[in-house]
XYZ file of C-alpha atoms in Angstrom:
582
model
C -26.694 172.756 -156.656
C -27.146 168.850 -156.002
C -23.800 167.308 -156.838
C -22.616 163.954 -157.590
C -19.261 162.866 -156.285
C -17.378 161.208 -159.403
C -13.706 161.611 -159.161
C -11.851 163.606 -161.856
C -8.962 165.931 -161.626
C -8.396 169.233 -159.872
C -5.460 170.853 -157.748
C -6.187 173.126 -154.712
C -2.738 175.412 -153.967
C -1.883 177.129 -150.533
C -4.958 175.193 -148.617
C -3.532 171.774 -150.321
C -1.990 170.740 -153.174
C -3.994 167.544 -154.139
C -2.072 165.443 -156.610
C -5.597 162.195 -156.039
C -8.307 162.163 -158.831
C -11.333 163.514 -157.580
C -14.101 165.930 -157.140
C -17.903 166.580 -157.914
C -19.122 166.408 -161.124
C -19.679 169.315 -163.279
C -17.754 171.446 -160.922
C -16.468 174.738 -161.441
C -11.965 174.923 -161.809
C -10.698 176.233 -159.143
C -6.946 176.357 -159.136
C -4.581 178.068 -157.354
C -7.281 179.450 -154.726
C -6.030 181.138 -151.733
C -7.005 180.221 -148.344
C -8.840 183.431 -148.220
C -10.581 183.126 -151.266
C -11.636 179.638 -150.666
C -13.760 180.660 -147.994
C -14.588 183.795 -149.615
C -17.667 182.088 -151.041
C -20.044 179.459 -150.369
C -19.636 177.441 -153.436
C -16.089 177.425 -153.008
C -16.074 176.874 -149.678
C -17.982 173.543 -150.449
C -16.204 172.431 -153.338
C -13.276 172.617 -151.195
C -14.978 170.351 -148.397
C -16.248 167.862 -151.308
C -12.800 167.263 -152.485
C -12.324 166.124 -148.882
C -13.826 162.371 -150.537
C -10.924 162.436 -152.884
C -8.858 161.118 -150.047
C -11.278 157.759 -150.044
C -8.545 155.216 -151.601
C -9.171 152.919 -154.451
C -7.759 149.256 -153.346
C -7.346 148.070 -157.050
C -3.613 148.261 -158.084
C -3.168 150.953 -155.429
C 0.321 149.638 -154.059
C 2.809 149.877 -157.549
C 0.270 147.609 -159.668
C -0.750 145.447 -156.452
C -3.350 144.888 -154.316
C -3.484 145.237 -150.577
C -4.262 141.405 -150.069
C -1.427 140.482 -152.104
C 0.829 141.352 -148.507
C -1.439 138.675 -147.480
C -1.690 134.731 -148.124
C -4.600 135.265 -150.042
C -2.694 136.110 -153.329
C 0.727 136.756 -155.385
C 1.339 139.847 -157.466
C 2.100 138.461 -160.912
C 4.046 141.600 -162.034
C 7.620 140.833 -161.087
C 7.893 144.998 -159.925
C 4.356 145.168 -157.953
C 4.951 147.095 -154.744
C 3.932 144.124 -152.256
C 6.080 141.489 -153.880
C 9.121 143.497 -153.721
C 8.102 144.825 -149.888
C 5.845 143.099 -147.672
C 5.981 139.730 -149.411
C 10.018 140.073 -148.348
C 9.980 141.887 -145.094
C 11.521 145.031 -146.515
C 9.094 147.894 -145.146
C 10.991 150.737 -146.547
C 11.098 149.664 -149.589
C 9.821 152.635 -152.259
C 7.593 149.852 -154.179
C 5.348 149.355 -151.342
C 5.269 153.461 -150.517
C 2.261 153.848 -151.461
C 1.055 151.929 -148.610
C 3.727 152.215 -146.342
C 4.782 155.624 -146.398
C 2.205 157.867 -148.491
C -0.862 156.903 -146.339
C 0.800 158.876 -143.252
C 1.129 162.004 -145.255
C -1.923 161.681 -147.235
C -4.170 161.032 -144.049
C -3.004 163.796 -142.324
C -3.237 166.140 -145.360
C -7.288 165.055 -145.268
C -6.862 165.358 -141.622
C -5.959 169.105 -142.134
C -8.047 169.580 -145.131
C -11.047 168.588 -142.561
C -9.827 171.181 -139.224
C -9.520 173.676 -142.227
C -13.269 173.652 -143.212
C -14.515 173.182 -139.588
C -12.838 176.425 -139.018
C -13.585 178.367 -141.242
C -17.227 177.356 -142.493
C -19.040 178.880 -140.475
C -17.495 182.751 -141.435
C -18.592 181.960 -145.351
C -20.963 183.869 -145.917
C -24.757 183.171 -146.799
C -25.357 182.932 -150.796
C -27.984 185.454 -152.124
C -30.008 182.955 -154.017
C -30.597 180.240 -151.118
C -32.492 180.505 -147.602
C -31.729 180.433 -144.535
C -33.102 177.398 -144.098
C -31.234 175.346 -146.854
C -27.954 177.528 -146.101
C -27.972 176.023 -142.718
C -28.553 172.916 -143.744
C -25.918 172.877 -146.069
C -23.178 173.813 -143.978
C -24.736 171.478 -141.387
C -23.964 168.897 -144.057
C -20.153 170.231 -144.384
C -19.465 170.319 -140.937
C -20.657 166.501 -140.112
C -19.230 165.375 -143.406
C -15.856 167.087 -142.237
C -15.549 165.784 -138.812
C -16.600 162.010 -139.822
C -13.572 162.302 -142.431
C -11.562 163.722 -139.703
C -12.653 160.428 -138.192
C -12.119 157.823 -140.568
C -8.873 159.394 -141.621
C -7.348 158.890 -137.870
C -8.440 155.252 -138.313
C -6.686 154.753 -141.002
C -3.443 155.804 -139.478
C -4.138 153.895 -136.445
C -4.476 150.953 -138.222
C -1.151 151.130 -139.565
C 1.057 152.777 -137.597
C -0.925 152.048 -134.440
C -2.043 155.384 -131.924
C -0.495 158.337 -133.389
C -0.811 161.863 -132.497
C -4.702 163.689 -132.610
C -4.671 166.824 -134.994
C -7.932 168.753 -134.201
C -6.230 171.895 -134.881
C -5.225 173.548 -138.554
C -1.128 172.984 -138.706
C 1.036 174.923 -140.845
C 1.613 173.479 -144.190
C 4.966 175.102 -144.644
C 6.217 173.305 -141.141
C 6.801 170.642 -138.960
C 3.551 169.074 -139.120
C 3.914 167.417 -136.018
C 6.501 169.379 -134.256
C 4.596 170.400 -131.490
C 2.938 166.367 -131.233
C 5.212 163.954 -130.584
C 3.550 162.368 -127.396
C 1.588 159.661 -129.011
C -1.869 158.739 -126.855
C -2.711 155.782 -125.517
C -5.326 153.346 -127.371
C -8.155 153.689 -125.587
C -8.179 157.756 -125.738
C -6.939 157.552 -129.626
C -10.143 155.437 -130.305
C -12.339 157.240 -127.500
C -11.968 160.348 -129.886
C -12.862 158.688 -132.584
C -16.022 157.095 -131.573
C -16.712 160.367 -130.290
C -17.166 161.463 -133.409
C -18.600 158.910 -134.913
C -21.506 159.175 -132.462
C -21.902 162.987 -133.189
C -21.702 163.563 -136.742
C -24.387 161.903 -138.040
C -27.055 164.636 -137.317
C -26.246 166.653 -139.664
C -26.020 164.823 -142.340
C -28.375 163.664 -145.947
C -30.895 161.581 -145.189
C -30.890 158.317 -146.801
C -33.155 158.961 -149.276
C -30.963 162.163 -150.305
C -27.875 160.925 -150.280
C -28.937 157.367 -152.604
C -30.252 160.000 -155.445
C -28.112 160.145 -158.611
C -27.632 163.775 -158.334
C -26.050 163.071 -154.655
C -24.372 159.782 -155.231
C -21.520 158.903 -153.036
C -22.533 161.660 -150.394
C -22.447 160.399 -146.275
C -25.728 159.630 -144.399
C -25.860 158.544 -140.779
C -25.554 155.479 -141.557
C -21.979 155.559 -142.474
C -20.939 156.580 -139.797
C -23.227 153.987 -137.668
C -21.421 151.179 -140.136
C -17.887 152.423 -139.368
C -18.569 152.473 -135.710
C -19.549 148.954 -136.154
C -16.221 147.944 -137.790
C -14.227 150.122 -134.797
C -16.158 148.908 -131.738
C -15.474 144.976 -133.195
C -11.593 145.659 -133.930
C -11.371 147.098 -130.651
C -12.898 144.213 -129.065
C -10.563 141.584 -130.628
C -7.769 140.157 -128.854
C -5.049 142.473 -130.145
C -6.963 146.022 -128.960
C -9.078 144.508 -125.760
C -6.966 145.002 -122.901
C -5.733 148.451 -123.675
C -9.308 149.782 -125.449
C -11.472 148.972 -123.002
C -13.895 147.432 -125.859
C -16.172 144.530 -125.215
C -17.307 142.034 -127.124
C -21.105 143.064 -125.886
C -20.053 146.875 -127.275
C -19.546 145.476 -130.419
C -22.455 143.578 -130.602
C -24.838 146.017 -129.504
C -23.621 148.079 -132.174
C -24.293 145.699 -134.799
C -27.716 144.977 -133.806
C -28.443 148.586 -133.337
C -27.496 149.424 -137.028
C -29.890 146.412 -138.293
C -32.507 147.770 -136.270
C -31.982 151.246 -137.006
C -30.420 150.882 -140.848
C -31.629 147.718 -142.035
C -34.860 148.514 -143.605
C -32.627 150.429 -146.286
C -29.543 148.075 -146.872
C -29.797 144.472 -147.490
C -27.638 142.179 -149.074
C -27.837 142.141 -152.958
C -29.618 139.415 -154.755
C -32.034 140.574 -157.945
C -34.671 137.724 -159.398
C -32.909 136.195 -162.319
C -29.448 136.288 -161.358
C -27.632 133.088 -160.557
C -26.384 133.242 -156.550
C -23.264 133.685 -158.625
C -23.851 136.998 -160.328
C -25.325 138.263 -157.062
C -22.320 138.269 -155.021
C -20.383 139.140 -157.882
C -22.605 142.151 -158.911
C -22.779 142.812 -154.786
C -19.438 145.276 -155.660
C -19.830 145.971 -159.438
C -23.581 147.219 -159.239
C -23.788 150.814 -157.888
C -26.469 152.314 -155.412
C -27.432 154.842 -158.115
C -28.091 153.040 -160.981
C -28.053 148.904 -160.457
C -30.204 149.072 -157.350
C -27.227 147.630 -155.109
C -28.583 148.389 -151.275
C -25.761 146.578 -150.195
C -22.965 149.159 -150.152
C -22.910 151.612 -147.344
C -19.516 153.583 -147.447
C -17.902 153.733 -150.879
C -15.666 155.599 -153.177
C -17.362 156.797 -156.421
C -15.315 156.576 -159.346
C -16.044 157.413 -163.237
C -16.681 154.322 -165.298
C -13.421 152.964 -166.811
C -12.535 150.906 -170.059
C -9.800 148.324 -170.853
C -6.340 150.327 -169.643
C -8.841 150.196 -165.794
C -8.251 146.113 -165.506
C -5.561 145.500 -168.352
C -2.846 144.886 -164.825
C -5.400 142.146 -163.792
C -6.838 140.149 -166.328
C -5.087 136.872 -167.637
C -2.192 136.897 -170.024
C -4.242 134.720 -172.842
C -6.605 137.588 -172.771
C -3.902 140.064 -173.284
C -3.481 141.076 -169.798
C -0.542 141.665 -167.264
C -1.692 138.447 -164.858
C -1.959 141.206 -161.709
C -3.433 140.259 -158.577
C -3.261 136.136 -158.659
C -5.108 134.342 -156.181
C -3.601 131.664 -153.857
C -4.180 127.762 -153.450
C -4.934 129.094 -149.614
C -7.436 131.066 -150.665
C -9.534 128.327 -153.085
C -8.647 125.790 -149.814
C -11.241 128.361 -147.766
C -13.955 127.847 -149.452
C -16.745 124.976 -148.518
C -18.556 122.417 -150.747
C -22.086 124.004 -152.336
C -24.143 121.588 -149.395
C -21.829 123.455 -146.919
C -19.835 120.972 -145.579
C -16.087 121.154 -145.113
C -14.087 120.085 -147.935
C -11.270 120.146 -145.473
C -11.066 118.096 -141.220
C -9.499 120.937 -139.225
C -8.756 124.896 -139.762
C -6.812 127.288 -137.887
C -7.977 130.593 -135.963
C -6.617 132.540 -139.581
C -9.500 130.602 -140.959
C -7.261 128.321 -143.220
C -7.257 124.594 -143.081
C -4.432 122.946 -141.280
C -1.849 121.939 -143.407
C 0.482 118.898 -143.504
C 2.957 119.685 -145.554
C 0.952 121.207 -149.240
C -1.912 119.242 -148.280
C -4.698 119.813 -145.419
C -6.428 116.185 -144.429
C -9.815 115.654 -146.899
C -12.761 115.344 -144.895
C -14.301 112.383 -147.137
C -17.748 112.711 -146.300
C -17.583 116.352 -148.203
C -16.930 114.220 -151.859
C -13.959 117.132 -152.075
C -11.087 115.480 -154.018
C -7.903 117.780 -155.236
C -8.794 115.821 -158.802
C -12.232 117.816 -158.975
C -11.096 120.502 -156.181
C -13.121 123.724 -157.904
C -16.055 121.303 -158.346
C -19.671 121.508 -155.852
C -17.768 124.458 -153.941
C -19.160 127.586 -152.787
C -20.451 129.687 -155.814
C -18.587 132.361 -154.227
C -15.082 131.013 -155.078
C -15.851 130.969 -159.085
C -17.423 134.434 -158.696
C -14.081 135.325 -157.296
C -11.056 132.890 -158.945
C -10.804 132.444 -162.370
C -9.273 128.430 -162.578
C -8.187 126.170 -165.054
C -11.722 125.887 -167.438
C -13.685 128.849 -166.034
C -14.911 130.584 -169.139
C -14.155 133.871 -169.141
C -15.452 136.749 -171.943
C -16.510 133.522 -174.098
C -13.050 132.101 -174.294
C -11.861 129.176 -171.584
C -8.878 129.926 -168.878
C -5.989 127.435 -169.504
C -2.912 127.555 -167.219
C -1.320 124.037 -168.364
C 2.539 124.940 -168.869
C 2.836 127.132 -172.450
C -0.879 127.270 -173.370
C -2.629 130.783 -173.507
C -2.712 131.731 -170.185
C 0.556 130.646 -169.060
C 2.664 131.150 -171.719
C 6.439 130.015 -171.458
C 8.657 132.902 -170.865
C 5.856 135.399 -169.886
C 7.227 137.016 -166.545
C 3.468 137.826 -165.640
C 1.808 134.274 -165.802
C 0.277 133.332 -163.175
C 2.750 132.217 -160.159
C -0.138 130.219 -158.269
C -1.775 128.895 -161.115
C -5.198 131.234 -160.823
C -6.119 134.609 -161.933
C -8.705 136.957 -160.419
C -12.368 137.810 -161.690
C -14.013 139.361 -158.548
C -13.765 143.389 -158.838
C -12.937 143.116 -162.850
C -15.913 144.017 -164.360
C -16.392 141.540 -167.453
C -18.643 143.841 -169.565
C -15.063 145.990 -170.162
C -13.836 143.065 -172.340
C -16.915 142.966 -175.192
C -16.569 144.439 -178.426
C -12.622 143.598 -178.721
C -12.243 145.290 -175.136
C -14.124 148.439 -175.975
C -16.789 148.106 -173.024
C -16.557 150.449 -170.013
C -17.913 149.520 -166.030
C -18.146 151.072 -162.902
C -15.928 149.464 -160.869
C -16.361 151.744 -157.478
C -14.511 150.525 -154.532
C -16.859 149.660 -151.644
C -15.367 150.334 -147.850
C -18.161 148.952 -145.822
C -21.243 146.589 -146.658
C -23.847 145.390 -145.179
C -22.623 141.609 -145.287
C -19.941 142.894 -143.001
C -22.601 144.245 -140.635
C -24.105 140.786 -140.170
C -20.532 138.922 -139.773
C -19.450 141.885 -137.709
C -22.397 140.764 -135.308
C -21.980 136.983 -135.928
C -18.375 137.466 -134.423
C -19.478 139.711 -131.416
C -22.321 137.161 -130.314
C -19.543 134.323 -130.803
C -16.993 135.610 -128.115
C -19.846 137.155 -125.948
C -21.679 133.601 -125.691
C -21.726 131.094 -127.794
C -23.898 128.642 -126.295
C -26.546 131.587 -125.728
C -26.206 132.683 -129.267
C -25.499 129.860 -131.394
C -29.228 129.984 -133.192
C -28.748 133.881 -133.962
C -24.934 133.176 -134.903
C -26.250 130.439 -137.309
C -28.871 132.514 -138.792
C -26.569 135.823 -139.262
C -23.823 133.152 -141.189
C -26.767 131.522 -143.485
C -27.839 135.171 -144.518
C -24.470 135.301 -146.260
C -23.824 132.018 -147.036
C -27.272 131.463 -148.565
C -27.371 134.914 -150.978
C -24.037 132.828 -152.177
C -25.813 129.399 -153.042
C -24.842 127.414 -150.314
C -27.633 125.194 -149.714
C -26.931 123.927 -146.116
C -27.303 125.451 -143.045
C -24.831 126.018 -140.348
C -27.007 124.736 -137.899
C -26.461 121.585 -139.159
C -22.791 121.498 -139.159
C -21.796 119.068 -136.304
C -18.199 120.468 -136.439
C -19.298 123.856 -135.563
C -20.071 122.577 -131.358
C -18.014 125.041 -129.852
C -16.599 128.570 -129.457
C -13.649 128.057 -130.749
C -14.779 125.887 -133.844
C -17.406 128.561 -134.842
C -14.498 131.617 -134.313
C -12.346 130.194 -136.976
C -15.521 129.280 -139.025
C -16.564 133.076 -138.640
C -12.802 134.151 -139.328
C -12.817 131.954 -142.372
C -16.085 133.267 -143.642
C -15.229 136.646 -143.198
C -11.728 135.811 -144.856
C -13.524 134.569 -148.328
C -16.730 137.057 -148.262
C -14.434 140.010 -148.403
C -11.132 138.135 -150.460
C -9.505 141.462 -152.034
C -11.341 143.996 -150.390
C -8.489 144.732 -148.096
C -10.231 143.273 -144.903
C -7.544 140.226 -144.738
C -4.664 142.254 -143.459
C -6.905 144.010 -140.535
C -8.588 141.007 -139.836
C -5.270 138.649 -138.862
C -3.492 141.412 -136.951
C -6.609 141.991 -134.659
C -6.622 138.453 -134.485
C -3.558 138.242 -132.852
C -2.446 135.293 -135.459
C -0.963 137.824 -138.373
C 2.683 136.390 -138.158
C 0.875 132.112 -138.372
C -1.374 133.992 -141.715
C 1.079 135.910 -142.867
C 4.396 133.805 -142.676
C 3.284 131.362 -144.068
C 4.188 130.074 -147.637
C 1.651 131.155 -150.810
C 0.337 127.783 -152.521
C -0.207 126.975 -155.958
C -1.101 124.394 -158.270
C 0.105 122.621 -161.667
C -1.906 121.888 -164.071
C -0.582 118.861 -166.252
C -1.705 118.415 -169.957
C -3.722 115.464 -169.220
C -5.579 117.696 -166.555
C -3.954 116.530 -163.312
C -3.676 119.279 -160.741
C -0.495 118.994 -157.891
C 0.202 121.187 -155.584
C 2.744 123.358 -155.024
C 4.680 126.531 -153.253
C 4.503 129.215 -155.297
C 6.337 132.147 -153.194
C 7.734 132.030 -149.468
C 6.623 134.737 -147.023
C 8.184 136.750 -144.158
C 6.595 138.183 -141.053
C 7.497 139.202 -137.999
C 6.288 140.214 -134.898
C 7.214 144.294 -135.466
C 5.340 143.977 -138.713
C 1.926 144.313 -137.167
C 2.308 147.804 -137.462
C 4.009 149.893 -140.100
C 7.309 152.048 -139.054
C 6.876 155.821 -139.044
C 7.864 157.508 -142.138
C 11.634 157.815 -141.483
C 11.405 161.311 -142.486
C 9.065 162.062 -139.875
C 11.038 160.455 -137.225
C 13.847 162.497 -137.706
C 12.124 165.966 -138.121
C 9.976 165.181 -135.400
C 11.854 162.497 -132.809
C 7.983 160.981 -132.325
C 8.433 157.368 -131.146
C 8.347 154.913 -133.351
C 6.818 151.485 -133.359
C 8.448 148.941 -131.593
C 11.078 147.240 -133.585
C 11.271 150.130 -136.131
């Protein structure tokens, strides 16, 4: 039976006890099951495997009503209680607001981790159903076993990039024990991330075809080229500053991975852009649309969720329109972004991609016509697709932050702190017919816009006087399916290496804004504690329409906060190492 993967509810005993949302539609209960009995039969066996993608988190309000990019200078958690602002945003990493992050990703990684051995190990002893043939038997469980071990995969990346190289469970552990009681050595770098590219390079061949896994009956199932994409993303972390020297990466690796997805992958992803959209919508609808039903060949790796209603972005929308205020985005952020000709509003920026600062304000470059008076005016389409300002209209009504008007009511704890609220990822369909629309809203892990910056990078720090042309033409793919209307070519600021690398970090910093690439992106970087310690800036709007600037929250970060510390718990059962300054 062709299934789609749309997360509801289930609960899986003995094997694991999943508290997540999740499985394939239209499947059959199955509570309580037994190890035996799990593999007893093939189509429990595989609903057990398929639950495996209800590990794939979902970045929207994930850490206590708070986004991942909120523990970055990107934005401010409106909600006084959101699990950032009362953890990250502070410096207090074991604080149970931020757990969900912190602390729950180790144990729920490692569950998947085991959920994965568990099927490797036992699929192949299930045995074959009476009404299918050999042929599509093995090709099923050929399916399970490369889904499995690319999970297995992706799930020790996730660790690593948190707690940095932890130990590598291959092996089924015993639920009812010390996990890791017989793993405390923790591996070095380069074998923790030989293992996983490993996989990565092996676990494709078994899996749907592209055509297969993009049906509607299928949707949200791996094909190779998820693995290929998530290669991509390893291979260029690995070869940044922070990972080089102990990976063994190169900036040609990473490169040559890049180019060999395009060539290999690119005739079925491209970046999203439908006749009769504004640039606008297209980016916008780049993360809304889904491969199934709004033709988006843009998203490669994903986590497919139901549709959802008002109570899905009620924590994010604006308090005039009877939201919570949520996720607000920062004055640093809406700095980022260039003019529409694609010039530099802004003289100088920093390798975090932000503009250098003197004091609130970074030096104008005149010749861009930017002026803080008319700052959201002639930018990059991207940033209105994104920020909802002072004046965006937004479900027919107008945004207004001046001091006690709608959407910044006095004495409303969860008006906005930086003076914006968010519109990318918040579907605005949801908010017709008094709030009684509904939207997919899937959350998208890798797309192909990250494919081309991930080789726009690579080419950078291999050579940039050798690859400035292809560099140029990579960035304008992006920056073009935006609206920009220069190219980077032309840009007589960009005339070095390290003028285009904080370009290409700032790009990358506004094309992915909220889609938790920000916090990876700094620490790899090597520049997480200039991003990240730095204060959050806002603005003021007066009633006569002036705009100042101001600080709207102070940050801390230190060096021992590029990783996360080990789950206390697990430190003392275990007496594994933790990270340094933990």
């Amino acid at each position: 039976m062709k299934k789609s993967i749309i997360f509801a509810s289930m609960a899986l005993a003995s094997a694991l006890v999943l508290t997540s949302c999740g499985d394939f539609l239209d499947k059959e209960p199955s509570n309580e099951l037994t190890k035996e009995k799990t593999f007893s039969g093939w189509r429990n066996a595989q609903q057990f495997h398929w639950d495996t993608y209800n590990f794939l988190l979902h970045g929207a309000l994930r850490i206590g009503n708070s986004w991942l990019d909120a523990a970055t200078d990107l934005s401010e958690c409106a909600i006084p209680t959101g699990g950032t602002r009362t953890t990250f945003n502070i410096g207090n990493y074991y604080g149970g607001g931020g757990a969900a992050e912190l602390t729950s990703v180790w144990e729920s990684r490692y569950r998947g981790v085991r959920k994965c051995n568990m099927t490797l190990q036992q699929i192949d002893s299930v045995a074959k159903p009476t009404d299918e043939t050999e042929e599509l038997f093995a090709a099923e469980k050929a399916q399970v076993k490369s889904e499995a071990r690319f999970f297995r995969a992706y799930f020790h990346w996730e660790l690593f990039l948190r707690y940095g190289p932890v130990p590598i469970i291959t092996e089924v552990l015993d639920p009812n024990g010390d996990l890791l009681s017989n793993y405390t050595t923790r591996p070095s770098t380069r074998e923790y991330i030989n293992f996983i590219l490993s996989e990565l390079n092996e676990c494709g061949n078994g899996m749907l075809s592209y055509e297969e896994s993009t049906e509607s009956s299928r949707a949200g199932r791996l094909n190779p080229a998820v693995p290929a994409a998530l290669k991509c993303r390893v291979l260029l972390y690995m070869a940044s500053p922070r990972y080089a020297s102990e990976s063994g990466v190169t900036w040609q690796q990473a490169a040559d991975a890049a180019q060999a997805f395009i060539d290999t992958y690119g005739g079925n992803y491209s970046l999203y852009s439908k006749a009769g959209n504004t640039n606008e919508q297209n980016y916008y609808y780049a993360l809304i649309r889904t491969p199934y039903t709004g033709e988006n060949t843009e998203t490669i790796f994903y986590r497919n969720d139901p549709t959802i209603g008002w109570s899905g972005i009620q924590n994010d929308t604006p308090i005039g329109e009877g939201g919570n205020g949520g996720n607000c985005p920062s004055q640093n952020l809406v700095d980022m972004y260039d003019m529409i000709d694609g010039s530099a509003p802004f003289t100088s920026y920093d390798v975090t991609g932000a503009p250098v600062y003197n004091g609130l304000n970074p030096t104008v470059n005149a010749e861009s016509g930017y002026s803080d008076a008319t700052m959201w005016s002639n930018r990059d389409p991207r940033l209105a697709a994104t920020v909802l300002y002072h004046g965006s209209v937004w479900n027919n009504r107008t945004i207004d932050v001046i001091a006690g008007h709608a959407d910044n009511m006095t004495g409303n704890a969860n008006a906005t702190p930086t003076g914006y609220y968010m519109r990318k990822y918040i579907p605005e369909t949801i908010l017709a017919s008094n709030h009684g629309g509904t939207a997919h809203r899937l959350w998208t892990i890798i797309r192909y816009a990250e494919i081309l910056l991930n080789y726009a990078e690579a080419l950078n720090e291999v050579s940039f006087e050798s690859n400035r042309a292809k560099i140029c033409s990579l960035l304008d793919q992006v920056r073009h399916r935006a609206g920009i209307t220069g190219s980077v070519a032309d840009r007589a600021d960009l005339n070095s290496q390290s003028a285009m690398r904080n370009f290409i970090h700032k790009e990358r910093t506004i094309e992915f804004a909220f889609e938790e690439h920000r916090p990876w992106d700094v620490r790899r970087w090597n520049c997480a504690k200039e991003a990240l310690s730095r204060p959050i800036y806002g603005i003021n709007v007066a009633s006569n329409g002036t705009i100042t600037r101001k600080v709207a929250q102070q940050r801390v970060f230190e060096d021992r906060m590029y990783l996360y510390p080990i789950p206390e718990g697990e430190v003392w059962k275990t007496n594994i190492e933790n990270n340094a300054g933990w």
